[in-house]
Short mmCIF file of C-alpha atoms in Angstrom, two decimals:
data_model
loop_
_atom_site.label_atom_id
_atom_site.label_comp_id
_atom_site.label_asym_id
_atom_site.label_seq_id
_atom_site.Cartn_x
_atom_site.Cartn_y
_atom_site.Cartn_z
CA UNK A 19 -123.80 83.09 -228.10
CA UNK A 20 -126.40 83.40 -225.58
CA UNK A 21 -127.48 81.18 -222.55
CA UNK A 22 -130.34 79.92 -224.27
CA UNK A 23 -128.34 78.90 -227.13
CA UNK A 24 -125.98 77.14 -225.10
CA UNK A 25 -128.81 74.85 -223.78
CA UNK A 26 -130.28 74.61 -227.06
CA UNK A 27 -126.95 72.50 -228.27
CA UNK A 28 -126.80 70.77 -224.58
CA UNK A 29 -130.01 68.36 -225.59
CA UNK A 30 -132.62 69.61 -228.08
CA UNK A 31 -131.95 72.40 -229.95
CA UNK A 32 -128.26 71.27 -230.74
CA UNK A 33 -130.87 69.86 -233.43
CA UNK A 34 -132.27 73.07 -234.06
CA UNK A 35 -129.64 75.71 -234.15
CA UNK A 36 -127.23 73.49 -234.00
CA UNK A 37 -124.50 75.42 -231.88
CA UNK A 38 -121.06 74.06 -231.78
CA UNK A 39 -117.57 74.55 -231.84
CA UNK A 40 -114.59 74.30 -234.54
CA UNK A 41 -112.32 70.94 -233.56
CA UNK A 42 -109.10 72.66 -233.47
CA UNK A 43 -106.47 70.00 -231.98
CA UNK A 44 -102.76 69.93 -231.98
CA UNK A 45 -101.13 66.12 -232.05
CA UNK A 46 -98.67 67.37 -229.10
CA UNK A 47 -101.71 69.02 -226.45
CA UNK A 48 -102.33 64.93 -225.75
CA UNK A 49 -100.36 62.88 -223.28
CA UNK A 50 -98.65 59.87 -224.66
CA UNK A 51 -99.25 56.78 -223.08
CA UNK A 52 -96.74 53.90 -222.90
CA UNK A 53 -96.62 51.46 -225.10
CA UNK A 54 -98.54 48.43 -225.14
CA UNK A 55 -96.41 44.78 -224.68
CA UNK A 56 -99.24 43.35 -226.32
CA UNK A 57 -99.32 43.82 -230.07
CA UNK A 58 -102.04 45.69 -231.60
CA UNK A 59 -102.44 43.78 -233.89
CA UNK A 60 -102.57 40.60 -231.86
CA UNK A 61 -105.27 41.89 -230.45
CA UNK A 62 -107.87 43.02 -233.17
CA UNK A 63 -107.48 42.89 -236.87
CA UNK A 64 -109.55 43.69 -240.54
CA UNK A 65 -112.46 46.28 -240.05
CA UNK A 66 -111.90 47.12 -235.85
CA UNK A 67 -108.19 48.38 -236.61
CA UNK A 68 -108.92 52.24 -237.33
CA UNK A 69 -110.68 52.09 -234.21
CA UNK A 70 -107.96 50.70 -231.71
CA UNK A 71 -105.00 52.70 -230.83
CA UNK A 72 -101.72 51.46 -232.40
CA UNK A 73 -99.60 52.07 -229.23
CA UNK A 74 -102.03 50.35 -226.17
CA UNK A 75 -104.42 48.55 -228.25
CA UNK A 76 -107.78 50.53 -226.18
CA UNK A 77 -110.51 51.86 -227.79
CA UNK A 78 -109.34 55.14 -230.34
CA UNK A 79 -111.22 57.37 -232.72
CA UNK A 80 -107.78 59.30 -233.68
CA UNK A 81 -107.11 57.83 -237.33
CA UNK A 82 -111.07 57.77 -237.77
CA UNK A 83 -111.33 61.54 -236.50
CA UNK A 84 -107.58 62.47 -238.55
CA UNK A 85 -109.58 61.19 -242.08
CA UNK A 86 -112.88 62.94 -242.01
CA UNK A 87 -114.05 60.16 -239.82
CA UNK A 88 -117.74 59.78 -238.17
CA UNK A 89 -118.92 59.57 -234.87
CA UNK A 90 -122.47 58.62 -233.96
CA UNK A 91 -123.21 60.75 -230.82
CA UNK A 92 -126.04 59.50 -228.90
CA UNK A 93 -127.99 62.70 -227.33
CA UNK A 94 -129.42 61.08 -223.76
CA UNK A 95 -131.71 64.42 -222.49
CA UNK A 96 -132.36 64.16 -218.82
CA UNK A 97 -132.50 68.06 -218.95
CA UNK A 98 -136.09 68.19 -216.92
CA UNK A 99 -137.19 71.51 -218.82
CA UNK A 100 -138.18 68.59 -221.95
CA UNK A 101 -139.02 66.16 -219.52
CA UNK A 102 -135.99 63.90 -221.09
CA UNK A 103 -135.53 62.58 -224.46
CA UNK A 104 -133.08 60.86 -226.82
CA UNK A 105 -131.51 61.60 -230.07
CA UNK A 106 -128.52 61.45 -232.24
CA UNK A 107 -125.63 63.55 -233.72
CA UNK A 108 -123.67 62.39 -236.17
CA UNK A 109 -120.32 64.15 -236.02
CA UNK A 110 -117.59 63.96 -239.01
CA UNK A 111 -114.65 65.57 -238.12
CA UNK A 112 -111.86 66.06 -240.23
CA UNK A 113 -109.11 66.72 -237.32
CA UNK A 114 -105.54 67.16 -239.11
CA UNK A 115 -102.63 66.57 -236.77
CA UNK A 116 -100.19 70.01 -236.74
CA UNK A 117 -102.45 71.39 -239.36
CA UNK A 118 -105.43 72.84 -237.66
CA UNK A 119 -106.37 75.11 -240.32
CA UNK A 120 -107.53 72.27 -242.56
CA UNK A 121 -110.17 71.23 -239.59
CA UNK A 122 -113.60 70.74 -240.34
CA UNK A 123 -116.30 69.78 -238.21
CA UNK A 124 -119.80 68.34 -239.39
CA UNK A 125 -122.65 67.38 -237.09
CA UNK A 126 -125.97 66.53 -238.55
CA UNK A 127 -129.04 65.34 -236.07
CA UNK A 128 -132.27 65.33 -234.13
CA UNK A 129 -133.71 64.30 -231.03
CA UNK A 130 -137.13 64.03 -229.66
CA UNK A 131 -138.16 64.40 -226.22
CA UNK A 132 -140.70 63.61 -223.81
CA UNK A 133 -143.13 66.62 -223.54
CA UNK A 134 -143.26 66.44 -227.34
CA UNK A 135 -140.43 68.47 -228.48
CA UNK A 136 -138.17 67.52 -231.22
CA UNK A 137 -135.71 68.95 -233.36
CA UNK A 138 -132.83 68.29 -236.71
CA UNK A 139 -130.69 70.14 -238.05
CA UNK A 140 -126.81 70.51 -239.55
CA UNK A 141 -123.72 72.61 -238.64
CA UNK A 142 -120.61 72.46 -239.88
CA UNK A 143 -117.45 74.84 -238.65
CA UNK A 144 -114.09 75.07 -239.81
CA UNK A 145 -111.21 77.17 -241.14
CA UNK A 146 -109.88 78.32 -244.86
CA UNK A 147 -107.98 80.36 -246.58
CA UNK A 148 -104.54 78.13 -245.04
CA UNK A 149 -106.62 79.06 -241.59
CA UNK A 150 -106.54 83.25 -242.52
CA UNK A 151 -110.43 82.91 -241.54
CA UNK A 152 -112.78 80.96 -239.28
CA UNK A 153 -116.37 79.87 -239.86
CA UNK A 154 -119.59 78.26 -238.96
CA UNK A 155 -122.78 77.98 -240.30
CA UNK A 156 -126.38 76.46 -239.65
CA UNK A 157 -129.55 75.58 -240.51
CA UNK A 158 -132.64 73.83 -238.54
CA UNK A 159 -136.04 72.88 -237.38
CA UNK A 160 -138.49 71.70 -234.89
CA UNK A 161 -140.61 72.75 -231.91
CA UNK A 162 -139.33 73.34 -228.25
CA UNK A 163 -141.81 73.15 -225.47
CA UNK A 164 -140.44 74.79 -222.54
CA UNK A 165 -141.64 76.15 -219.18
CA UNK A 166 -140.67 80.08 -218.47
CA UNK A 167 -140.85 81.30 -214.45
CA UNK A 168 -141.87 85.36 -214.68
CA UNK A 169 -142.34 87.31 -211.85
CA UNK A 170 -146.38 87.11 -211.75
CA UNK A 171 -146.70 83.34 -212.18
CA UNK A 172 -143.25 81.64 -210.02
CA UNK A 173 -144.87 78.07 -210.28
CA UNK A 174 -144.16 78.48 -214.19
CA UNK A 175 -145.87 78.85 -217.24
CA UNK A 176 -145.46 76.28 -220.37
CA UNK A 177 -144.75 77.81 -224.00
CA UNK A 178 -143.93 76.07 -227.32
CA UNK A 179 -141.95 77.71 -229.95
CA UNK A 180 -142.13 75.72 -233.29
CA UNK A 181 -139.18 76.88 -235.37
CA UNK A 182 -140.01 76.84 -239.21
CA UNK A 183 -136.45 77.80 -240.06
CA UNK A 184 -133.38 78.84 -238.06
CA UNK A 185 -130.40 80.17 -240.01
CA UNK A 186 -127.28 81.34 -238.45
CA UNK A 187 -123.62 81.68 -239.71
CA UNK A 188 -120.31 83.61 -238.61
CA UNK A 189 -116.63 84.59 -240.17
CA UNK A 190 -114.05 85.78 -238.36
CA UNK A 191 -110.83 87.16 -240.19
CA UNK A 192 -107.46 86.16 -237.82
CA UNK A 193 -105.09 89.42 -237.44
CA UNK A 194 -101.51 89.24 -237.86
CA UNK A 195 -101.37 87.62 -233.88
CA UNK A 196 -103.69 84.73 -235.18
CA UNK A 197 -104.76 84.49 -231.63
CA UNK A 198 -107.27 87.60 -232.27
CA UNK A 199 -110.18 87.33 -234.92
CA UNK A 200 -112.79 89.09 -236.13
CA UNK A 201 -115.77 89.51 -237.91
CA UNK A 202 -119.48 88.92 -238.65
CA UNK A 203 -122.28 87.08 -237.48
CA UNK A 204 -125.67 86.20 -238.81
CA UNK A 205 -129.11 85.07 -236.63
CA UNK A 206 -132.20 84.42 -238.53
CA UNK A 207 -135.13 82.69 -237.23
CA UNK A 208 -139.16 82.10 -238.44
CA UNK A 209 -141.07 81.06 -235.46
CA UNK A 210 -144.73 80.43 -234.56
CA UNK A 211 -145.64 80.91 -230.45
CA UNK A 212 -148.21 78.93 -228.45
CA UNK A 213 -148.52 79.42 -224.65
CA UNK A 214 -151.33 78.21 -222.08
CA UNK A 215 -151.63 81.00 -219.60
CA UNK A 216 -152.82 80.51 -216.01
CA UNK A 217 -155.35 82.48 -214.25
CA UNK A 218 -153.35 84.55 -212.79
CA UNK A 219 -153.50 88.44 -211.36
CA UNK A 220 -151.13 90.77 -212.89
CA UNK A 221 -150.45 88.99 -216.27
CA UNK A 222 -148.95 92.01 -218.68
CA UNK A 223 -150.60 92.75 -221.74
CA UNK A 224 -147.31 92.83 -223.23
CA UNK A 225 -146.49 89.44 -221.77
CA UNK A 226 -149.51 87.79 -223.73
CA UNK A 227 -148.35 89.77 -227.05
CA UNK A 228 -145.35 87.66 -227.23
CA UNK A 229 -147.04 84.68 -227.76
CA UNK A 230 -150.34 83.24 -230.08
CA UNK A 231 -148.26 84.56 -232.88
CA UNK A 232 -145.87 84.46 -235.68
CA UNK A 233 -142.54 86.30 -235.72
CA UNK A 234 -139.37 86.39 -237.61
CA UNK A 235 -136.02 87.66 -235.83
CA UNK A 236 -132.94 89.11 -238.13
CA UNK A 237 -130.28 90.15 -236.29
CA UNK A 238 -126.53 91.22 -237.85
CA UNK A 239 -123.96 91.43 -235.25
CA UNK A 240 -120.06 91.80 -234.43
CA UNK A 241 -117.58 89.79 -232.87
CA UNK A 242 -114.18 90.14 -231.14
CA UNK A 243 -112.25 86.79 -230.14
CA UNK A 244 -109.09 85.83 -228.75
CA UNK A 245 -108.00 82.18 -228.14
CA UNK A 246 -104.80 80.74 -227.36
CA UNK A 247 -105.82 77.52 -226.08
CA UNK A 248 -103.75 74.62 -226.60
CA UNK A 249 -106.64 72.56 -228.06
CA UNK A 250 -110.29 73.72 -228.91
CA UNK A 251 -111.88 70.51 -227.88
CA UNK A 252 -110.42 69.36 -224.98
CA UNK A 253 -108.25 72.28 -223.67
CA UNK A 254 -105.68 71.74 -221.03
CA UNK A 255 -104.07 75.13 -220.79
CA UNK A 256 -104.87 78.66 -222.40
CA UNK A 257 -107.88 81.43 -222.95
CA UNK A 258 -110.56 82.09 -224.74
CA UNK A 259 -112.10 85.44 -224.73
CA UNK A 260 -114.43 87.09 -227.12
CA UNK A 261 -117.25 90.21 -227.14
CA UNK A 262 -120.19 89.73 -229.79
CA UNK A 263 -123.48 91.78 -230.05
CA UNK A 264 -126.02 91.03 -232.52
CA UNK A 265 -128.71 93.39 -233.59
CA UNK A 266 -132.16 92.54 -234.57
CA UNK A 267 -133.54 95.24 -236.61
CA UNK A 268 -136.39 96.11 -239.45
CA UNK A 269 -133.81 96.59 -241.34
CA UNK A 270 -132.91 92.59 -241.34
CA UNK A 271 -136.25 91.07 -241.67
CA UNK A 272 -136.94 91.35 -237.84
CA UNK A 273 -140.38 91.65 -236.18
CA UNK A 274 -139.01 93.27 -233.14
CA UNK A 275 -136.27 95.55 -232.59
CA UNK A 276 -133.88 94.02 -229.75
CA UNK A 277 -130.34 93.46 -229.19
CA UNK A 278 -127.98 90.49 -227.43
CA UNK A 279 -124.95 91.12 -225.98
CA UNK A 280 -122.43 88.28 -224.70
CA UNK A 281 -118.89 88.75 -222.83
CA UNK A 282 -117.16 85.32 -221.78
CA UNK A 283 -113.80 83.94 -220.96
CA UNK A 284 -112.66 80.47 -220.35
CA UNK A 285 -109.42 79.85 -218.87
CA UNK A 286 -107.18 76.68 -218.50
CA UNK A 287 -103.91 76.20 -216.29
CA UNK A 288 -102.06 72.95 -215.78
CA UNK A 289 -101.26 72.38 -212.49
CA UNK A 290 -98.69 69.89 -212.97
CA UNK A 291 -98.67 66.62 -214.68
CA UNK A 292 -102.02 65.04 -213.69
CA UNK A 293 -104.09 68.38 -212.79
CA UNK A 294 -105.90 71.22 -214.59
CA UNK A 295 -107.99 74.07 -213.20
CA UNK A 296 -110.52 75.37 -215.34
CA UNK A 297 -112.81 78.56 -214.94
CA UNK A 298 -115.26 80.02 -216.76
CA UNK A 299 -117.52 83.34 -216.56
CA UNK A 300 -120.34 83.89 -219.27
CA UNK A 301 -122.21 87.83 -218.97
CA UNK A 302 -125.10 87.56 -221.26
CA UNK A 303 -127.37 90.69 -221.87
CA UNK A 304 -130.95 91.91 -223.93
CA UNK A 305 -132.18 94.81 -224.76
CA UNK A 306 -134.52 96.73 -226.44
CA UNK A 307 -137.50 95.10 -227.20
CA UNK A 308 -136.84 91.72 -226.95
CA UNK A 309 -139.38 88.48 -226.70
CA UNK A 310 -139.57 87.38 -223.00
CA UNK A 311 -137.89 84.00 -224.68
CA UNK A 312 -135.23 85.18 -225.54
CA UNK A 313 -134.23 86.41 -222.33
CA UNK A 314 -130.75 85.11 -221.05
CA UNK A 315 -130.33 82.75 -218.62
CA UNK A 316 -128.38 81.13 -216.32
CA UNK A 317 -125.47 78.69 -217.37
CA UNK A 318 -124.64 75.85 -215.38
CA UNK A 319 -124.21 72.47 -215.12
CA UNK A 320 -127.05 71.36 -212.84
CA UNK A 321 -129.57 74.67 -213.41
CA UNK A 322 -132.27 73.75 -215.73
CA UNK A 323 -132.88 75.10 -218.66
CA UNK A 324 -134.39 78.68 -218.70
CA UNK A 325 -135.23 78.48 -214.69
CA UNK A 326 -133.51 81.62 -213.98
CA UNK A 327 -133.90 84.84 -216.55
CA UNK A 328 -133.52 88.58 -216.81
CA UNK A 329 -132.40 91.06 -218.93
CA UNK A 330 -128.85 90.33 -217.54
CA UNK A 331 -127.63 87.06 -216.66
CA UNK A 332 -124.08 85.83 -215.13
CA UNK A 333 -122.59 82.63 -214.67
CA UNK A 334 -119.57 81.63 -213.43
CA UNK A 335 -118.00 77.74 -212.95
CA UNK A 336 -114.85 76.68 -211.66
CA UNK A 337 -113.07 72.90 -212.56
CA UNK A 338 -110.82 71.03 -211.80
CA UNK A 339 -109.45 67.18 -213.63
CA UNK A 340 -107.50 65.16 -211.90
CA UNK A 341 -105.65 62.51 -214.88
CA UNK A 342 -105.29 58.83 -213.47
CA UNK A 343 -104.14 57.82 -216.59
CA UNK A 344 -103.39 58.45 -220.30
CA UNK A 345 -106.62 57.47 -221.07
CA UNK A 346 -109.20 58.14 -217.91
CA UNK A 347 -109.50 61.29 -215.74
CA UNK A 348 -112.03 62.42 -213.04
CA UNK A 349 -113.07 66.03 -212.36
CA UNK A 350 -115.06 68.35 -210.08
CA UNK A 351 -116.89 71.30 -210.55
CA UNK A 352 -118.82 74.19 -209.10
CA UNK A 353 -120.46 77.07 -210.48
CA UNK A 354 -122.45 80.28 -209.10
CA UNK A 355 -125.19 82.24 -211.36
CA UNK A 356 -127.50 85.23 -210.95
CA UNK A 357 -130.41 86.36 -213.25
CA UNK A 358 -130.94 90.44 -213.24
CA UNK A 359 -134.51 91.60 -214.18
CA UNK A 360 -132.97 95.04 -214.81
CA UNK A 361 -135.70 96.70 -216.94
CA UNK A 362 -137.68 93.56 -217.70
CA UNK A 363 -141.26 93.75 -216.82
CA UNK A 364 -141.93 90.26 -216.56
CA UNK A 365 -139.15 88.58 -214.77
CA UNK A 366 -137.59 89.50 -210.79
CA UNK A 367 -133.66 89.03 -209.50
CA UNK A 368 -132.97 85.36 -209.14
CA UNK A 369 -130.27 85.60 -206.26
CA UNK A 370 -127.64 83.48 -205.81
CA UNK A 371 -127.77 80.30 -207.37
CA UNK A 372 -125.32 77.41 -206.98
CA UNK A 373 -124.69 74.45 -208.27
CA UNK A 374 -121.77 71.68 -208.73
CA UNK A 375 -121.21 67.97 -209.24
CA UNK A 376 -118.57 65.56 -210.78
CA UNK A 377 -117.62 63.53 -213.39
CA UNK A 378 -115.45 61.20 -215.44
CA UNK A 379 -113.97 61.61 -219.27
CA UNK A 380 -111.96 59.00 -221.66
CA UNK A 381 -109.68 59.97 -224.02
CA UNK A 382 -111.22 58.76 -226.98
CA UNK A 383 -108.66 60.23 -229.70
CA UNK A 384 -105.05 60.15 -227.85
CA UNK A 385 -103.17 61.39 -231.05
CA UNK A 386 -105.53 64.45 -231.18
CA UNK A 387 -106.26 65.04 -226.97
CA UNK A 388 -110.20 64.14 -227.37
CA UNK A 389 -112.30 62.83 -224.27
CA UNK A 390 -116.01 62.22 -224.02
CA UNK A 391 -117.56 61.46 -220.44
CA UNK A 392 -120.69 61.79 -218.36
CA UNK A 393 -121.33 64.24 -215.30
CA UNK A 394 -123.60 64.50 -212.76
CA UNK A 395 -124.71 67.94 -211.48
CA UNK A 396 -126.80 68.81 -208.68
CA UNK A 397 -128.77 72.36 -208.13
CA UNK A 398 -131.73 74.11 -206.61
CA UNK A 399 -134.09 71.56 -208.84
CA UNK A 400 -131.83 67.93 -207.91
CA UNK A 401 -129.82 66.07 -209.95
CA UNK A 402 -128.88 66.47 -214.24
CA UNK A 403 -127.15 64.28 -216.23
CA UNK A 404 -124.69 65.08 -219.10
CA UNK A 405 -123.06 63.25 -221.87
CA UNK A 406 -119.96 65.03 -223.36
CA UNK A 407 -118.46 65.00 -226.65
CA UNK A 408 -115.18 67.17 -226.02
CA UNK A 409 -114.77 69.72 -222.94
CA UNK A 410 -118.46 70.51 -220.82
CA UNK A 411 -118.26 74.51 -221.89
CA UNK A 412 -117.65 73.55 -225.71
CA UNK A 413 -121.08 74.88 -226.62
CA UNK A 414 -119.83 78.50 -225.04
CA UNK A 415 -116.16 78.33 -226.77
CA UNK A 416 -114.97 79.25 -230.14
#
């Protein structure tokens, strides 16, 4: 998936496209606390006891999670490209201990924000055929008001795109090393564009063409994936690779004739007991003729939404977790990015871009190695806030 698409399920368009990925866990990827010398059951009793751990009594979505359980996830948006917001995500996840290919992952939602944009939608992702192919699928609606930064106008120019439909779905066949997959992937999208352009000098004809309009995006595509990570939410040691290139054509329903292209890996390594490193490095690419929206951009924590696009854009994040205990751990991170205009007429070379912060996660389902946190990242534009369901780079992975 693209850069855009990863911010879309970061805050408001996880309502609208819904992006997310398949909660693959494995019972032994999860540390094992001690147990409690306090009874569980001394401790809470009748309705609370699916949600407190058996073994140290603390707060545990594990049997919830294990039997299709749900899990209201408030979306807090302090992304400033919306000018904040709030929504929420209900997640059911159906998260089988030593039998990922029965997982299933649900996640229905909206959110509304404070420049007006708002969003719902439902995705669900998950595995069948005793796990011989993976899926996902989508559907959803709403308007994004966003602000773009071309070449000619560097102060930025505000847009709304208000989505009538977006459709998207993918299956990916596992070969005989179940670690590679393949297969097809489906983008459709029914948009109406509104933009309030400046008075500025230079402003491309073709610039204004993208916008004031109606248009309708079908792209088919491709994708090759390899993942051998120990668990899909919350990894602690392996990789996850793929290649995917989707092509909007005539042929499909599309307006405009444009393709996306997307190479990324994300690596884990234990270093020891209590630390991980973690790196990441997403190459995102358009071409053809392409809507200056749906330019990549860059992809870090801290880097608002859509400040820096091209026709080419790279981002790169390193992280490190340091465990304190069975249940808490604290982490760093840092991250470089760089926008390429290439042959875009409307946007220039970003430079070097850089951004990092910190941040703190709770494992919320021991049994099935699940943390949700908060981070803090700081770039060119100050400080962003985050609220994580699952590993930060979830909305890149498989």
């Amino acid at each position: 998936m693209n850069s855009a698409g990863r911010h879309v399920r970061r805050g408001l368009s996880i309502a609208l496209l819904c992006l997310a990925s398949p909660a693959l866990a494995q019972e032994g990827s999860a540390p094992r606390p001690p147990a409690d010398d306090v009874p569980h059951d001394a401790k809470h009793g009748g309705w609370l006891d699916p949600y407190f751990d058996d073994e140290d009594g603390k707060l545990d979505f594990s049997e919830s999670f294990s039997t299709g359980g749900f899990f209201p996830m408030p979306v807090i948006i302090t992304e400033p490209a919306v000018d904040g917001g709030f929504g929420i995500v209900a997640q059911f996840v159906d998260m089988t201990p030593g039998q990922p290919e029965r997982t299933t992952r649900r996640m229905l939602g909206g959110v509304k924000t404070g420049n007006g944009s708002y969003g719902f939608g439902f995705f669900q992702s998950g595995q069948a055929f005793d796990g011989a192919v993976s899926y996902s699928f989508g559907a959803g609606h709403g308007k994004v008001t966003l602000d773009m930064y071309p070449a000619f106008a560097p102060g930025g120019i505000e847009y709304t795109n208000k989505y009538q439909y977006g459709l998207f779905g993918s299956a990916r066949l596992h070969l005989a090393d179940r670690r590679f997959s393949l297969g097809p992937i489906a983008d459709f999208r029914g948009l109406k564009t509104r933009i309030e352009l400046p008075e500025v000098e230079g402003l491309p004809d073709a610039f204004q063409n993208d916008f004031e309009r109606k248009l309708t995006t079908g792209a088919l595509g491709w994708g090759f994936h390899f993942d051998s990570r120990d668990n899909a939410v919350t990894p602690r040691s392996g990789l996850n690779a793929f290649v995917e290139g989707k092509f909007n054509s005539g042929i499909f329903g599309s307006d405009r004739n444009f393709e996306i292209y997307d190479a990324d890996v994300y690596a884990f390594y234990p270093l020891g007991e209590k630390w991980t490193l973690g790196a990441k490095t997403e190459l995102d690419a358009a071409r053809g003729d392409f809507p200056s929206f749906f330019a990549p951009s860059i992809d870090l924590r801290g880097v608002q939404a859509g400040r820096y696009q091209g026709g080419t854009a790279w981002s790169t994040e390193v992280e490190v977790t340091r465990q304190l205990s069975p249940r808490w751990s604290v982490l760093g991170f840092a991250g470089y990015g760089t926008a390429y205009a290439g042959s875009s007429r409307f946007f220039e070379d970003s430079g070097a871009v850089f951004a990092g912060g910190g941040g703190f996660r709770y494992r919320i389902a021991r049994k099935l190695g699940v943390d949700a946190g908060l981070d803090v990242a700081f770039g060119p534009d100050g400080g962003i806030i985050y609220i994580q369901f699952g590993h930060a780079w979830g909305g890149g992975m498989d």
